[in-house]
Short mmCIF file of C-alpha atoms in Angstrom, two decimals:
data_model
loop_
_atom_site.label_atom_id
_atom_site.label_comp_id
_atom_site.label_asym_id
_atom_site.label_seq_id
_atom_site.Cartn_x
_atom_site.Cartn_y
_atom_site.Cartn_z
CA MET A 100 -45.42 -88.49 108.81
CA LYS A 101 -49.02 -89.36 108.01
CA TYR A 102 -48.50 -92.75 109.58
CA GLU A 103 -47.21 -91.15 112.81
CA ARG A 104 -50.20 -88.80 112.91
CA ARG A 105 -52.53 -91.78 112.60
CA LEU A 106 -50.79 -93.48 115.51
CA VAL A 107 -51.10 -90.34 117.66
CA MET A 108 -54.82 -90.01 116.84
CA ARG A 109 -55.45 -93.64 117.71
CA TRP A 110 -53.62 -93.13 121.00
CA LEU A 111 -55.71 -90.05 121.84
CA TRP A 112 -58.97 -91.82 120.99
CA GLY A 113 -57.86 -94.74 123.17
CA LEU A 114 -57.28 -92.43 126.12
CA LEU A 115 -60.68 -90.83 125.59
CA ALA A 116 -62.43 -94.20 125.48
CA LEU A 117 -60.60 -95.34 128.61
CA GLY A 118 -61.65 -92.18 130.43
CA LEU A 119 -65.29 -92.73 129.48
CA PHE A 120 -65.09 -96.33 130.64
CA TRP A 121 -63.86 -95.36 134.08
CA THR A 122 -66.29 -92.47 134.56
CA THR A 123 -69.50 -94.08 133.24
CA PRO A 124 -71.65 -95.36 136.15
CA ASP A 125 -72.19 -99.13 136.29
CA LEU A 126 -75.92 -99.80 136.31
CA HIS A 127 -75.33 -103.29 137.74
CA ALA A 128 -72.49 -102.52 140.09
CA ALA A 129 -71.46 -105.00 142.74
CA PRO A 130 -73.25 -104.58 146.09
CA GLN A 131 -71.82 -102.09 148.57
CA SER A 132 -70.18 -103.39 151.73
CA GLY A 133 -73.32 -102.96 153.83
CA GLN A 134 -75.48 -104.78 151.34
CA THR A 135 -72.83 -107.48 150.91
CA ALA A 136 -73.12 -108.25 154.61
CA GLU A 137 -76.90 -108.32 154.31
CA LEU A 138 -76.70 -110.74 151.37
CA ALA A 139 -74.28 -112.96 153.29
CA ASP A 140 -76.62 -113.09 156.30
CA ALA A 141 -79.65 -113.88 154.11
CA ALA A 142 -77.75 -116.59 152.27
CA ALA A 143 -76.57 -118.17 155.54
CA ALA A 144 -80.12 -118.17 156.89
CA VAL A 145 -81.65 -120.01 153.92
CA ARG A 146 -78.77 -122.49 153.82
CA GLN A 147 -79.29 -123.27 157.50
CA CYS A 148 -83.00 -123.70 156.91
CA GLY A 149 -82.38 -126.31 154.22
CA VAL A 150 -82.34 -124.56 150.85
CA SER A 151 -79.88 -126.14 148.41
CA SER A 152 -76.44 -124.59 148.89
CA PRO A 153 -75.56 -124.73 145.16
CA LEU A 154 -78.77 -122.85 144.39
CA VAL A 155 -77.94 -120.18 146.97
CA ASP A 156 -74.48 -119.82 145.40
CA ARG A 157 -76.06 -119.42 141.98
CA ILE A 158 -78.46 -116.74 143.23
CA LEU A 159 -75.58 -114.80 144.80
CA ALA A 160 -73.62 -115.10 141.57
CA GLU A 161 -76.44 -113.29 139.76
CA SER A 162 -75.56 -110.19 141.77
CA VAL A 163 -71.79 -110.60 141.67
CA GLU A 164 -71.85 -111.02 137.89
CA GLY A 165 -74.20 -108.07 137.40
CA ARG A 166 -77.30 -109.87 136.15
CA MET A 167 -79.39 -108.91 139.20
CA THR A 168 -79.28 -106.11 141.72
CA GLY A 169 -78.63 -106.84 145.37
CA GLU A 170 -82.27 -105.99 146.11
CA ASP A 171 -83.44 -108.60 143.58
CA VAL A 172 -81.26 -111.26 145.14
CA LEU A 173 -82.52 -110.38 148.61
CA SER A 174 -86.13 -110.70 147.42
CA LEU A 175 -85.47 -114.21 146.06
CA LEU A 176 -83.70 -115.31 149.23
CA ALA A 177 -86.51 -113.87 151.38
CA ALA A 178 -89.14 -115.78 149.40
CA LEU A 179 -87.20 -119.02 149.86
CA ASP A 180 -86.70 -118.28 153.55
CA ARG A 181 -90.45 -117.79 154.08
CA ALA A 182 -91.19 -121.03 152.27
CA CYS A 183 -88.60 -122.92 154.29
CA ALA A 184 -89.98 -121.56 157.57
CA SER A 185 -93.49 -122.70 156.57
CA GLY A 186 -92.33 -126.32 156.43
CA VAL A 187 -93.42 -127.05 152.83
CA PRO A 188 -91.33 -129.25 150.52
CA LEU A 189 -88.60 -127.04 149.10
CA TYR A 190 -87.60 -128.81 145.91
CA PRO A 191 -90.56 -127.57 143.79
CA LEU A 192 -89.70 -123.99 144.77
CA GLU A 193 -86.01 -124.54 144.14
CA ALA A 194 -86.84 -125.93 140.71
CA LYS A 195 -88.86 -122.80 139.90
CA VAL A 196 -85.94 -120.57 140.85
CA GLU A 197 -83.55 -122.67 138.77
CA GLU A 198 -85.92 -122.45 135.83
CA GLY A 199 -86.30 -118.71 136.19
CA LEU A 200 -82.57 -118.06 136.45
CA GLY A 201 -81.89 -120.30 133.49
CA LYS A 202 -84.33 -118.31 131.37
CA ARG A 203 -83.07 -114.95 132.66
CA VAL A 204 -86.48 -114.17 134.14
CA PRO A 205 -86.37 -111.05 136.37
CA ALA A 206 -86.69 -111.62 140.11
CA ILE A 207 -89.81 -109.44 140.16
CA ARG A 208 -91.54 -112.16 138.11
CA ILE A 209 -90.03 -115.17 139.89
CA VAL A 210 -91.05 -114.12 143.41
CA PRO A 211 -94.86 -114.07 142.78
CA VAL A 212 -94.61 -117.57 141.30
CA LEU A 213 -92.84 -118.74 144.45
CA VAL A 214 -95.48 -117.12 146.67
CA THR A 215 -98.34 -118.77 144.77
CA LEU A 216 -96.66 -122.17 144.82
CA GLN A 217 -95.83 -121.90 148.52
CA GLU A 218 -99.46 -121.11 149.35
CA SER A 219 -100.60 -124.06 147.25
CA LEU A 220 -98.10 -126.37 148.97
CA GLN A 221 -99.26 -125.27 152.41
CA ARG A 222 -102.94 -125.69 151.62
CA THR A 223 -102.35 -129.06 149.99
CA SER A 224 -100.24 -130.35 152.86
CA LEU A 225 -102.88 -129.38 155.41
CA ALA A 226 -105.66 -131.03 153.41
CA LEU A 227 -103.73 -134.26 152.83
CA HIS A 228 -102.66 -134.67 156.45
CA ALA A 229 -106.04 -133.71 157.92
CA GLY A 230 -107.41 -137.24 157.72
CA GLY A 231 -104.23 -138.94 158.88
CA ARG A 232 -103.43 -140.04 155.32
CA ALA A 233 -99.87 -141.19 154.70
CA VAL A 234 -98.38 -138.86 152.08
CA SER A 235 -94.92 -138.05 150.81
CA ASP A 236 -93.41 -134.70 149.93
CA GLU A 237 -93.67 -135.78 146.30
CA ASP A 238 -97.44 -136.31 146.67
CA VAL A 239 -97.83 -132.85 148.18
CA ALA A 240 -95.68 -131.26 145.48
CA THR A 241 -97.51 -133.02 142.63
CA ILE A 242 -100.94 -131.87 143.84
CA ALA A 243 -99.81 -128.35 144.73
CA THR A 244 -98.20 -127.89 141.31
CA ALA A 245 -101.41 -128.93 139.54
CA VAL A 246 -103.40 -126.48 141.69
CA SER A 247 -100.94 -123.63 141.14
CA GLN A 248 -101.26 -124.26 137.39
CA GLY A 249 -105.02 -123.82 137.43
CA LEU A 250 -106.71 -126.98 138.71
CA PRO A 251 -109.54 -125.97 141.08
CA PHE A 252 -108.71 -126.93 144.66
CA ASP A 253 -112.29 -128.15 144.97
CA THR A 254 -111.28 -131.10 142.80
CA VAL A 255 -108.68 -132.09 145.38
CA VAL A 256 -111.10 -131.62 148.27
CA ARG A 257 -113.71 -133.83 146.55
CA LEU A 258 -111.25 -136.66 145.95
CA LEU A 259 -109.98 -136.55 149.54
CA ARG A 260 -113.54 -136.55 150.88
CA GLU A 261 -114.91 -139.30 148.66
CA TYR A 262 -111.85 -141.58 148.76
CA PRO A 263 -110.56 -141.37 152.33
CA ALA A 264 -108.76 -144.72 152.05
CA ALA A 265 -106.96 -143.91 148.81
CA PRO A 266 -103.17 -143.68 149.28
CA GLY A 267 -101.57 -140.30 148.81
CA ALA A 268 -99.76 -141.54 145.68
CA ASP A 269 -103.09 -142.51 144.09
CA VAL A 270 -104.67 -139.14 144.85
CA ALA A 271 -101.58 -137.30 143.59
CA ALA A 272 -101.60 -139.28 140.33
CA ALA A 273 -105.33 -138.62 139.90
CA VAL A 274 -104.93 -134.87 140.49
CA LYS A 275 -102.02 -134.65 138.04
CA LEU A 276 -104.10 -136.46 135.40
CA ALA A 277 -107.04 -134.16 136.09
CA GLY A 278 -104.92 -131.08 135.46
CA GLN A 279 -103.49 -132.48 132.24
CA LEU A 280 -106.86 -133.62 130.89
CA ARG A 281 -108.49 -130.26 131.64
CA LYS A 282 -105.68 -128.53 129.74
CA ALA A 283 -106.33 -130.93 126.84
CA GLY A 284 -109.92 -129.71 126.72
CA VAL A 285 -111.69 -132.64 128.39
CA ALA A 286 -114.96 -131.61 130.05
CA ASP A 287 -114.98 -131.55 133.86
CA GLY A 288 -117.72 -134.17 134.00
CA ASP A 289 -115.69 -136.62 131.93
CA VAL A 290 -112.55 -135.88 133.97
CA ASN A 291 -114.39 -136.56 137.24
CA ALA A 292 -115.92 -139.79 135.92
CA PHE A 293 -112.47 -140.95 134.81
CA LEU A 294 -110.98 -140.21 138.23
CA ASP A 295 -113.82 -141.98 140.02
CA ALA A 296 -113.35 -145.09 137.88
CA GLY A 297 -109.61 -145.11 138.56
CA LEU A 298 -109.69 -144.43 142.30
CA ALA A 299 -112.22 -147.20 142.87
CA THR A 300 -109.29 -149.65 142.81
CA GLU A 301 -106.13 -148.95 144.80
CA GLY A 302 -102.91 -148.54 142.88
CA VAL A 303 -104.49 -148.03 139.45
CA MET A 304 -104.10 -144.29 138.90
CA PRO A 305 -100.27 -144.16 139.00
CA ARG A 306 -100.18 -146.75 136.18
CA TRP A 307 -102.27 -144.51 133.92
CA GLY A 308 -99.86 -141.58 133.89
CA GLY A 309 -99.46 -141.80 130.12
CA PHE A 310 -103.17 -141.46 129.41
CA PRO A 311 -103.12 -137.74 128.45
CA ARG A 312 -100.62 -138.52 125.67
CA LEU A 313 -102.82 -141.35 124.42
CA PHE A 314 -105.82 -139.06 124.53
CA MET A 315 -104.06 -136.51 122.30
CA LEU A 316 -102.91 -139.20 119.87
CA ALA A 317 -106.46 -140.48 119.54
CA ARG A 318 -107.85 -136.99 119.06
CA ARG A 319 -105.36 -136.25 116.27
CA GLN A 320 -106.54 -139.43 114.58
CA GLY A 321 -110.11 -138.17 114.69
CA VAL A 322 -111.55 -140.10 117.63
CA ASP A 323 -113.89 -137.81 119.55
CA ALA A 324 -113.05 -136.98 123.16
CA GLU A 325 -116.22 -138.51 124.60
CA SER A 326 -115.45 -141.88 123.00
CA VAL A 327 -111.90 -141.96 124.30
CA MET A 328 -113.00 -141.05 127.82
CA ALA A 329 -115.86 -143.55 127.82
CA GLN A 330 -113.56 -146.35 126.68
CA ALA A 331 -111.00 -145.42 129.34
CA GLN A 332 -113.63 -145.44 132.08
CA GLN A 333 -114.93 -148.83 130.97
CA LEU A 334 -111.46 -150.36 131.04
CA LEU A 335 -110.73 -148.86 134.45
CA ARG A 336 -113.91 -150.35 135.89
CA GLU A 337 -112.97 -153.73 134.40
CA GLY A 338 -109.43 -153.62 135.75
CA GLY A 339 -107.93 -152.92 132.33
CA THR A 340 -104.58 -151.28 131.72
CA LEU A 341 -103.33 -148.42 129.59
CA PRO A 342 -101.91 -150.85 126.97
CA ASP A 343 -105.41 -152.35 126.73
CA LEU A 344 -106.71 -148.91 125.79
CA TYR A 345 -103.99 -148.48 123.16
CA ASN A 346 -105.13 -151.76 121.62
CA ALA A 347 -108.80 -150.83 121.82
CA LEU A 348 -108.10 -147.56 120.00
CA GLY A 349 -105.93 -149.27 117.40
CA ILE A 350 -102.85 -147.21 118.25
CA THR A 351 -99.56 -149.03 117.66
CA SER A 352 -96.00 -148.48 118.85
CA ARG A 353 -95.21 -147.05 115.41
CA ASP A 354 -98.00 -144.49 115.86
CA ILE A 355 -96.52 -143.55 119.22
CA ARG A 356 -93.04 -142.99 117.75
CA GLN A 357 -94.50 -140.90 114.92
CA GLY A 358 -96.87 -139.03 117.22
CA THR A 359 -99.95 -140.01 115.23
CA GLY A 360 -103.00 -142.05 116.02
CA GLY A 361 -103.85 -145.47 114.62
CA SER A 362 -107.01 -146.76 113.00
CA GLY A 363 -109.29 -144.61 115.13
CA HIS A 364 -111.34 -147.67 116.08
CA VAL A 365 -113.03 -147.63 119.46
CA SER A 366 -114.27 -151.04 120.56
CA GLN A 367 -117.70 -151.25 122.07
#
């Protein structure tokens, strides 16, 4: 008898729970029919403009699966549509959306990042093409990303003005290095001197992409920043390479694997 009563009580509680489930409003309900049509139109527009179709599908899935509201999805698609219409390279913006979705960042925080990056891409593209310089979308994206992350645009303007014959790839590599070195705490004067030494010879800057890592290794070993930068500038002026600087600083392949500096010696 007691067992039967327990069964009846469980059944009643189950009915009650089921009733609550069906009557509780869904805070992330699927879009209504009108909004579904609006989402479909927005998705078709950005696909036609050139935005990655898999990315569009993923954005739509955020709404279908209840992780974003329809309004949030529309705001993301609208930001991508504006960027596409402006003619800037799309892949840096697509990468930002992918990153944001992967980290569950709300759309309200992703959209301003897209707006800032789009503006940086537009300004960079105009500046690079103004002098008839041959540049790739990758060059534009590299420079724009550095600027959107805090590098003063004046740095880009100075390099374009003072090195009109430098290929776009060289300028892009120099700007990327400038942003990384500033973040590492290198003084602007030392950064500018380093860039000037590298851009004096065509094709050098892209081969020094690993310099910020070397700089940090040397600093952890106790070599002061001014010495590292001075040695780098000297080698650049002499046509030296990044491995030459590793040797000059006494940093070995073992140090690189362990993430530590070497002897700390700076040749004169």
